[in-house]
Amino acid sequence: QVQLQESGPGLVKPSQTLSLTCTVSGGSISSESYYWTWVRQPAGKGLEWIGQVYTTGRTNYNPSLTSRVTMSVDASRNHFSLELTSVTAADTAVYYCAGGLIVFGGVIFYNWGQGTLVTVSS
Amino acid sequence: DIVMTQSPDFLAVSLGERATISCKSSQSVLYSSNNKNYLAWYQHKPGQPPKLLIYWASTRESGVPDRFSGSGSGTDFTLTISSLQPEDVADYYCQQYDSAPYTFGQGTKLEIK
């Protein structure tokens, strides 16, 4: 059973870069069966898919965030990362990482991290 | 992008009664080549990550009680809880995984009447 755990600063200043890491255990980040995914939920709002990264480094991003998002995989540390630049208060949210299992060309989010709250404030 | 629209936004149901949540997609998430609907349902409780309940529109995830069921095809889907239990109080989201960005519905808050 793949397990995931987010880590990173809980407070980021406006205009700076939000950086989070998701450590994978119980499975390999190099698995060809997963897209490694980030999802967020602003307070009082719904879930928003941010994007995903494959073991090869191939990425897909939400068009609403693509100009500010970078995701990457680090096989040596068995983790993947999210960077979101030029943050504003609107980026305050609980950020989840998830393992998206690739099945018949679809990506099903079976496994999730516990989530980490990131607040954007000066 | 595929837009997912749930109804209602808020639902209050008595214990033991049936709860029904609707989800509509702006375009079909049914793949004719394999006859599968790329539609999932998640349960989300405060302080916890979302939990996968249903995938392929109607396949219950392992360990999910059989009072939860999913139905529908193409653009119209339903999540049904046949007999509401106290632990079912949560937000529920549908999500399409047919094509990126993998969009969620806006969520339905389910409470006890």
PDB file of N, CA and C in Angstrom, chain B residues 24-84:
ATOM      1  N   LYS B  24     -23.237  15.967 -12.888  1.00  0.00           N
ATOM      2  CA  LYS B  24     -23.329  16.059 -14.343  1.00  0.00           C
ATOM      3  C   LYS B  24     -22.023  16.594 -14.897  1.00  0.00           C
ATOM      4  N   SER B  25     -21.565  16.008 -15.978  1.00  0.00           N
ATOM      5  CA  SER B  25     -20.352  16.470 -16.637  1.00  0.00           C
ATOM      6  C   SER B  25     -20.709  17.214 -17.913  1.00  0.00           C
ATOM      7  N   SER B  26     -19.888  18.197 -18.267  1.00  0.00           N
ATOM      8  CA  SER B  26     -20.183  19.034 -19.434  1.00  0.00           C
ATOM      9  C   SER B  26     -19.960  18.290 -20.749  1.00  0.00           C
ATOM     10  N   GLN B  27     -19.264  17.175 -20.679  1.00  0.00           N
ATOM     11  CA  GLN B  27     -19.130  16.308 -21.844  1.00  0.00           C
ATOM     12  C   GLN B  27     -19.003  14.870 -21.357  1.00  0.00           C
ATOM     13  N   SER B  28     -19.282  13.951 -22.230  1.00  0.00           N
ATOM     14  CA  SER B  28     -19.301  12.551 -21.837  1.00  0.00           C
ATOM     15  C   SER B  28     -17.939  12.085 -21.339  1.00  0.00           C
ATOM     16  N   VAL B  29     -17.957  11.293 -20.268  1.00  0.00           N
ATOM     17  CA  VAL B  29     -16.725  10.682 -19.752  1.00  0.00           C
ATOM     18  C   VAL B  29     -16.753   9.178 -19.994  1.00  0.00           C
ATOM     19  N   LEU B  30     -17.612   8.763 -20.916  1.00  0.00           N
ATOM     20  CA  LEU B  30     -17.707   7.356 -21.299  1.00  0.00           C
ATOM     21  C   LEU B  30     -16.804   7.090 -22.496  1.00  0.00           C
ATOM     22  N   TYR B  31     -15.910   6.141 -22.329  1.00  0.00           N
ATOM     23  CA  TYR B  31     -15.056   5.717 -23.436  1.00  0.00           C
ATOM     24  C   TYR B  31     -15.748   4.550 -24.146  1.00  0.00           C
ATOM     25  N   SER B  32     -16.077   4.759 -25.398  1.00  0.00           N
ATOM     26  CA  SER B  32     -16.791   3.724 -26.132  1.00  0.00           C
ATOM     27  C   SER B  32     -15.916   2.492 -26.372  1.00  0.00           C
ATOM     28  N   SER B  33     -14.598   2.688 -26.422  1.00  0.00           N
ATOM     29  CA  SER B  33     -13.693   1.573 -26.723  1.00  0.00           C
ATOM     30  C   SER B  33     -13.689   0.516 -25.621  1.00  0.00           C
ATOM     31  N   ASN B  34     -13.926   0.940 -24.379  1.00  0.00           N
ATOM     32  CA  ASN B  34     -13.941  -0.032 -23.283  1.00  0.00           C
ATOM     33  C   ASN B  34     -15.221   0.036 -22.455  1.00  0.00           C
ATOM     34  N   ASN B  35     -16.141   0.902 -22.868  1.00  0.00           N
ATOM     35  CA  ASN B  35     -17.429   1.042 -22.194  1.00  0.00           C
ATOM     36  C   ASN B  35     -17.271   1.379 -20.712  1.00  0.00           C
ATOM     37  N   LYS B  36     -16.269   2.181 -20.407  1.00  0.00           N
ATOM     38  CA  LYS B  36     -16.059   2.584 -19.016  1.00  0.00           C
ATOM     39  C   LYS B  36     -16.281   4.084 -18.864  1.00  0.00           C
ATOM     40  N   ASN B  37     -16.934   4.449 -17.761  1.00  0.00           N
ATOM     41  CA  ASN B  37     -17.121   5.837 -17.408  1.00  0.00           C
ATOM     42  C   ASN B  37     -16.014   6.275 -16.450  1.00  0.00           C
ATOM     43  N   TYR B  38     -15.270   7.295 -16.843  1.00  0.00           N
ATOM     44  CA  TYR B  38     -14.104   7.729 -16.072  1.00  0.00           C
ATOM     45  C   TYR B  38     -14.566   8.737 -15.002  1.00  0.00           C
ATOM     46  N   LEU B  39     -15.289   8.203 -14.021  1.00  0.00           N
ATOM     47  CA  LEU B  39     -15.956   9.029 -13.015  1.00  0.00           C
ATOM     48  C   LEU B  39     -15.756   8.387 -11.640  1.00  0.00           C
ATOM     49  N   ALA B  40     -15.304   9.186 -10.681  1.00  0.00           N
ATOM     50  CA  ALA B  40     -15.083   8.714  -9.320  1.00  0.00           C
ATOM     51  C   ALA B  40     -15.863   9.571  -8.331  1.00  0.00           C
ATOM     52  N   TRP B  41     -16.125   8.979  -7.178  1.00  0.00           N
ATOM     53  CA  TRP B  41     -16.744   9.685  -6.049  1.00  0.00           C
ATOM     54  C   TRP B  41     -15.818   9.592  -4.841  1.00  0.00           C
ATOM     55  N   TYR B  42     -15.704  10.726  -4.131  1.00  0.00           N
ATOM     56  CA  TYR B  42     -14.876  10.786  -2.938  1.00  0.00           C
ATOM     57  C   TYR B  42     -15.701  11.292  -1.754  1.00  0.00           C
ATOM     58  N   GLN B  43     -15.357  10.791  -0.588  1.00  0.00           N
ATOM     59  CA  GLN B  43     -15.902  11.281   0.681  1.00  0.00           C
ATOM     60  C   GLN B  43     -14.789  12.071   1.373  1.00  0.00           C
ATOM     61  N   HIS B  44     -15.131  13.267   1.877  1.00  0.00           N
ATOM     62  CA  HIS B  44     -14.117  14.107   2.491  1.00  0.00           C
ATOM     63  C   HIS B  44     -14.613  14.626   3.826  1.00  0.00           C
ATOM     64  N   LYS B  45     -13.914  14.226   4.878  1.00  0.00           N
ATOM     65  CA  LYS B  45     -14.249  14.678   6.229  1.00  0.00           C
ATOM     66  C   LYS B  45     -13.202  15.677   6.701  1.00  0.00           C
ATOM     67  N   PRO B  46     -13.594  16.603   7.583  1.00  0.00           N
ATOM     68  CA  PRO B  46     -12.645  17.624   8.072  1.00  0.00           C
ATOM     69  C   PRO B  46     -11.407  16.995   8.706  1.00  0.00           C
ATOM     70  N   GLY B  47     -10.244  17.527   8.350  1.00  0.00           N
ATOM     71  CA  GLY B  47      -8.995  17.048   8.931  1.00  0.00           C
ATOM     72  C   GLY B  47      -8.487  15.745   8.357  1.00  0.00           C
ATOM     73  N   GLN B  48      -9.172  15.231   7.350  1.00  0.00           N
ATOM     74  CA  GLN B  48      -8.762  13.984   6.721  1.00  0.00           C
ATOM     75  C   GLN B  48      -8.596  14.202   5.224  1.00  0.00           C
ATOM     76  N   PRO B  49      -7.809  13.332   4.569  1.00  0.00           N
ATOM     77  CA  PRO B  49      -7.748  13.422   3.101  1.00  0.00           C
ATOM     78  C   PRO B  49      -9.018  12.850   2.488  1.00  0.00           C
ATOM     79  N   PRO B  50      -9.291  13.227   1.256  1.00  0.00           N
ATOM     80  CA  PRO B  50     -10.429  12.607   0.555  1.00  0.00           C
ATOM     81  C   PRO B  50     -10.243  11.090   0.491  1.00  0.00           C
ATOM     82  N   LYS B  51     -11.362  10.408   0.550  1.00  0.00           N
ATOM     83  CA  LYS B  51     -11.352   8.949   0.500  1.00  0.00           C
ATOM     84  C   LYS B  51     -12.095   8.486  -0.754  1.00  0.00           C
ATOM     85  N   LEU B  52     -11.443   7.672  -1.547  1.00  0.00           N
ATOM     86  CA  LEU B  52     -12.078   7.130  -2.748  1.00  0.00           C
ATOM     87  C   LEU B  52     -13.173   6.147  -2.356  1.00  0.00           C
ATOM     88  N   LEU B  53     -14.385   6.414  -2.850  1.00  0.00           N
ATOM     89  CA  LEU B  53     -15.514   5.524  -2.587  1.00  0.00           C
ATOM     90  C   LEU B  53     -15.835   4.645  -3.797  1.00  0.00           C
ATOM     91  N   ILE B  54     -15.941   5.303  -4.940  1.00  0.00           N
ATOM     92  CA  ILE B  54     -16.447   4.674  -6.155  1.00  0.00           C
ATOM     93  C   ILE B  54     -15.565   5.092  -7.330  1.00  0.00           C
ATOM     94  N   TYR B  55     -15.255   4.174  -8.219  1.00  0.00           N
ATOM     95  CA  TYR B  55     -14.577   4.513  -9.472  1.00  0.00           C
ATOM     96  C   TYR B  55     -15.256   3.761 -10.605  1.00  0.00           C
ATOM     97  N   TRP B  56     -14.895   4.147 -11.850  1.00  0.00           N
ATOM     98  CA  TRP B  56     -15.638   3.640 -13.024  1.00  0.00           C
ATOM     99  C   TRP B  56     -17.145   3.832 -12.835  1.00  0.00           C
ATOM    100  N   ALA B  57     -17.511   4.877 -12.121  1.00  0.00           N
ATOM    101  CA  ALA B  57     -18.890   5.309 -11.889  1.00  0.00           C
ATOM    102  C   ALA B  57     -19.683   4.402 -10.959  1.00  0.00           C
ATOM    103  N   SER B  58     -19.323   3.119 -10.898  1.00  0.00           N
ATOM    104  CA  SER B  58     -20.157   2.193 -10.124  1.00  0.00           C
ATOM    105  C   SER B  58     -19.380   1.110  -9.382  1.00  0.00           C
ATOM    106  N   THR B  59     -18.055   1.124  -9.465  1.00  0.00           N
ATOM    107  CA  THR B  59     -17.248   0.109  -8.782  1.00  0.00           C
ATOM    108  C   THR B  59     -16.873   0.606  -7.393  1.00  0.00           C
ATOM    109  N   ARG B  60     -17.318  -0.112  -6.398  1.00  0.00           N
ATOM    110  CA  ARG B  60     -17.043   0.277  -5.018  1.00  0.00           C
ATOM    111  C   ARG B  60     -15.604  -0.079  -4.653  1.00  0.00           C
ATOM    112  N   GLU B  61     -14.915   0.872  -4.037  1.00  0.00           N
ATOM    113  CA  GLU B  61     -13.545   0.611  -3.591  1.00  0.00           C
ATOM    114  C   GLU B  61     -13.588  -0.412  -2.443  1.00  0.00           C
ATOM    115  N   SER B  62     -12.538  -1.198  -2.336  1.00  0.00           N
ATOM    116  CA  SER B  62     -12.440  -2.202  -1.282  1.00  0.00           C
ATOM    117  C   SER B  62     -12.614  -1.563   0.096  1.00  0.00           C
ATOM    118  N   GLY B  63     -13.445  -2.189   0.916  1.00  0.00           N
ATOM    119  CA  GLY B  63     -13.656  -1.700   2.269  1.00  0.00           C
ATOM    120  C   GLY B  63     -14.768  -0.679   2.415  1.00  0.00           C
ATOM    121  N   VAL B  64     -15.292  -0.190   1.319  1.00  0.00           N
ATOM    122  CA  VAL B  64     -16.391   0.784   1.370  1.00  0.00           C
ATOM    123  C   VAL B  64     -17.705   0.035   1.622  1.00  0.00           C
ATOM    124  N   PRO B  65     -18.481   0.466   2.604  1.00  0.00           N
ATOM    125  CA  PRO B  65     -19.738  -0.245   2.909  1.00  0.00           C
ATOM    126  C   PRO B  65     -20.666  -0.317   1.703  1.00  0.00           C
ATOM    127  N   ASP B  66     -21.425  -1.400   1.627  1.00  0.00           N
ATOM    128  CA  ASP B  66     -22.262  -1.594   0.439  1.00  0.00           C
ATOM    129  C   ASP B  66     -23.508  -0.712   0.438  1.00  0.00           C
ATOM    130  N   ARG B  67     -23.688   0.114   1.462  1.00  0.00           N
ATOM    131  CA  ARG B  67     -24.780   1.090   1.395  1.00  0.00           C
ATOM    132  C   ARG B  67     -24.449   2.216   0.413  1.00  0.00           C
ATOM    133  N   PHE B  68     -23.163   2.322   0.024  1.00  0.00           N
ATOM    134  CA  PHE B  68     -22.743   3.300  -0.973  1.00  0.00           C
ATOM    135  C   PHE B  68     -22.808   2.650  -2.363  1.00  0.00           C
ATOM    136  N   SER B  69     -23.463   3.325  -3.296  1.00  0.00           N
ATOM    137  CA  SER B  69     -23.491   2.815  -4.657  1.00  0.00           C
ATOM    138  C   SER B  69     -23.445   3.973  -5.639  1.00  0.00           C
ATOM    139  N   GLY B  70     -22.867   3.700  -6.807  1.00  0.00           N
ATOM    140  CA  GLY B  70     -22.802   4.696  -7.857  1.00  0.00           C
ATOM    141  C   GLY B  70     -23.476   4.180  -9.110  1.00  0.00           C
ATOM    142  N   SER B  71     -24.077   5.094  -9.847  1.00  0.00           N
ATOM    143  CA  SER B  71     -24.743   4.712 -11.085  1.00  0.00           C
ATOM    144  C   SER B  71     -24.634   5.844 -12.096  1.00  0.00           C
ATOM    145  N   GLY B  72     -25.064   5.549 -13.311  1.00  0.00           N
ATOM    146  CA  GLY B  72     -25.079   6.557 -14.364  1.00  0.00           C
ATOM    147  C   GLY B  72     -24.065   6.259 -15.451  1.00  0.00           C
ATOM    148  N   SER B  73     -24.184   7.033 -16.536  1.00  0.00           N
ATOM    149  CA  SER B  73     -23.291   6.840 -17.680  1.00  0.00           C
ATOM    150  C   SER B  73     -23.292   8.083 -18.543  1.00  0.00           C
ATOM    151  N   GLY B  74     -22.187   8.293 -19.238  1.00  0.00           N
ATOM    152  CA  GLY B  74     -22.117   9.417 -20.166  1.00  0.00           C
ATOM    153  C   GLY B  74     -21.855  10.729 -19.469  1.00  0.00           C
ATOM    154  N   THR B  75     -22.920  11.450 -19.167  1.00  0.00           N
ATOM    155  CA  THR B  75     -22.797  12.757 -18.520  1.00  0.00           C
ATOM    156  C   THR B  75     -23.569  12.874 -17.216  1.00  0.00           C
ATOM    157  N   ASP B  76     -24.346  11.876 -16.866  1.00  0.00           N
ATOM    158  CA  ASP B  76     -25.203  11.961 -15.678  1.00  0.00           C
ATOM    159  C   ASP B  76     -24.942  10.807 -14.718  1.00  0.00           C
ATOM    160  N   PHE B  77     -24.624  11.172 -13.483  1.00  0.00           N
ATOM    161  CA  PHE B  77     -24.207  10.181 -12.501  1.00  0.00           C
ATOM    162  C   PHE B  77     -24.861  10.450 -11.158  1.00  0.00           C
ATOM    163  N   THR B  78     -24.948   9.391 -10.362  1.00  0.00           N
ATOM    164  CA  THR B  78     -25.586   9.491  -9.049  1.00  0.00           C
ATOM    165  C   THR B  78     -24.802   8.677  -8.029  1.00  0.00           C
ATOM    166  N   LEU B  79     -24.634   9.278  -6.847  1.00  0.00           N
ATOM    167  CA  LEU B  79     -24.129   8.560  -5.686  1.00  0.00           C
ATOM    168  C   LEU B  79     -25.294   8.377  -4.726  1.00  0.00           C
ATOM    169  N   THR B  80     -25.517   7.153  -4.306  1.00  0.00           N
ATOM    170  CA  THR B  80     -26.618   6.856  -3.388  1.00  0.00           C
ATOM    171  C   THR B  80     -26.074   6.209  -2.130  1.00  0.00           C
ATOM    172  N   ILE B  81     -26.540   6.720  -1.003  1.00  0.00           N
ATOM    173  CA  ILE B  81     -26.300   6.070   0.284  1.00  0.00           C
ATOM    174  C   ILE B  81     -27.645   5.522   0.716  1.00  0.00           C
ATOM    175  N   SER B  82     -27.760   4.216   0.804  1.00  0.00           N
ATOM    176  CA  SER B  82     -29.089   3.600   0.940  1.00  0.00           C
ATOM    177  C   SER B  82     -29.700   3.809   2.322  1.00  0.00           C
ATOM    178  N   SER B  83     -28.873   3.862   3.332  1.00  0.00           N
ATOM    179  CA  SER B  83     -29.365   4.027   4.696  1.00  0.00           C
ATOM    180  C   SER B  83     -28.328   4.841   5.468  1.00  0.00           C
ATOM    181  N   LEU B  84     -28.613   6.116   5.624  1.00  0.00           N
ATOM    182  CA  LEU B  84     -27.615   7.039   6.161  1.00  0.00           C
ATOM    183  C   LEU B  84     -27.213   6.680   7.591  1.00  0.00           C
TER     184      LEU B  84
END
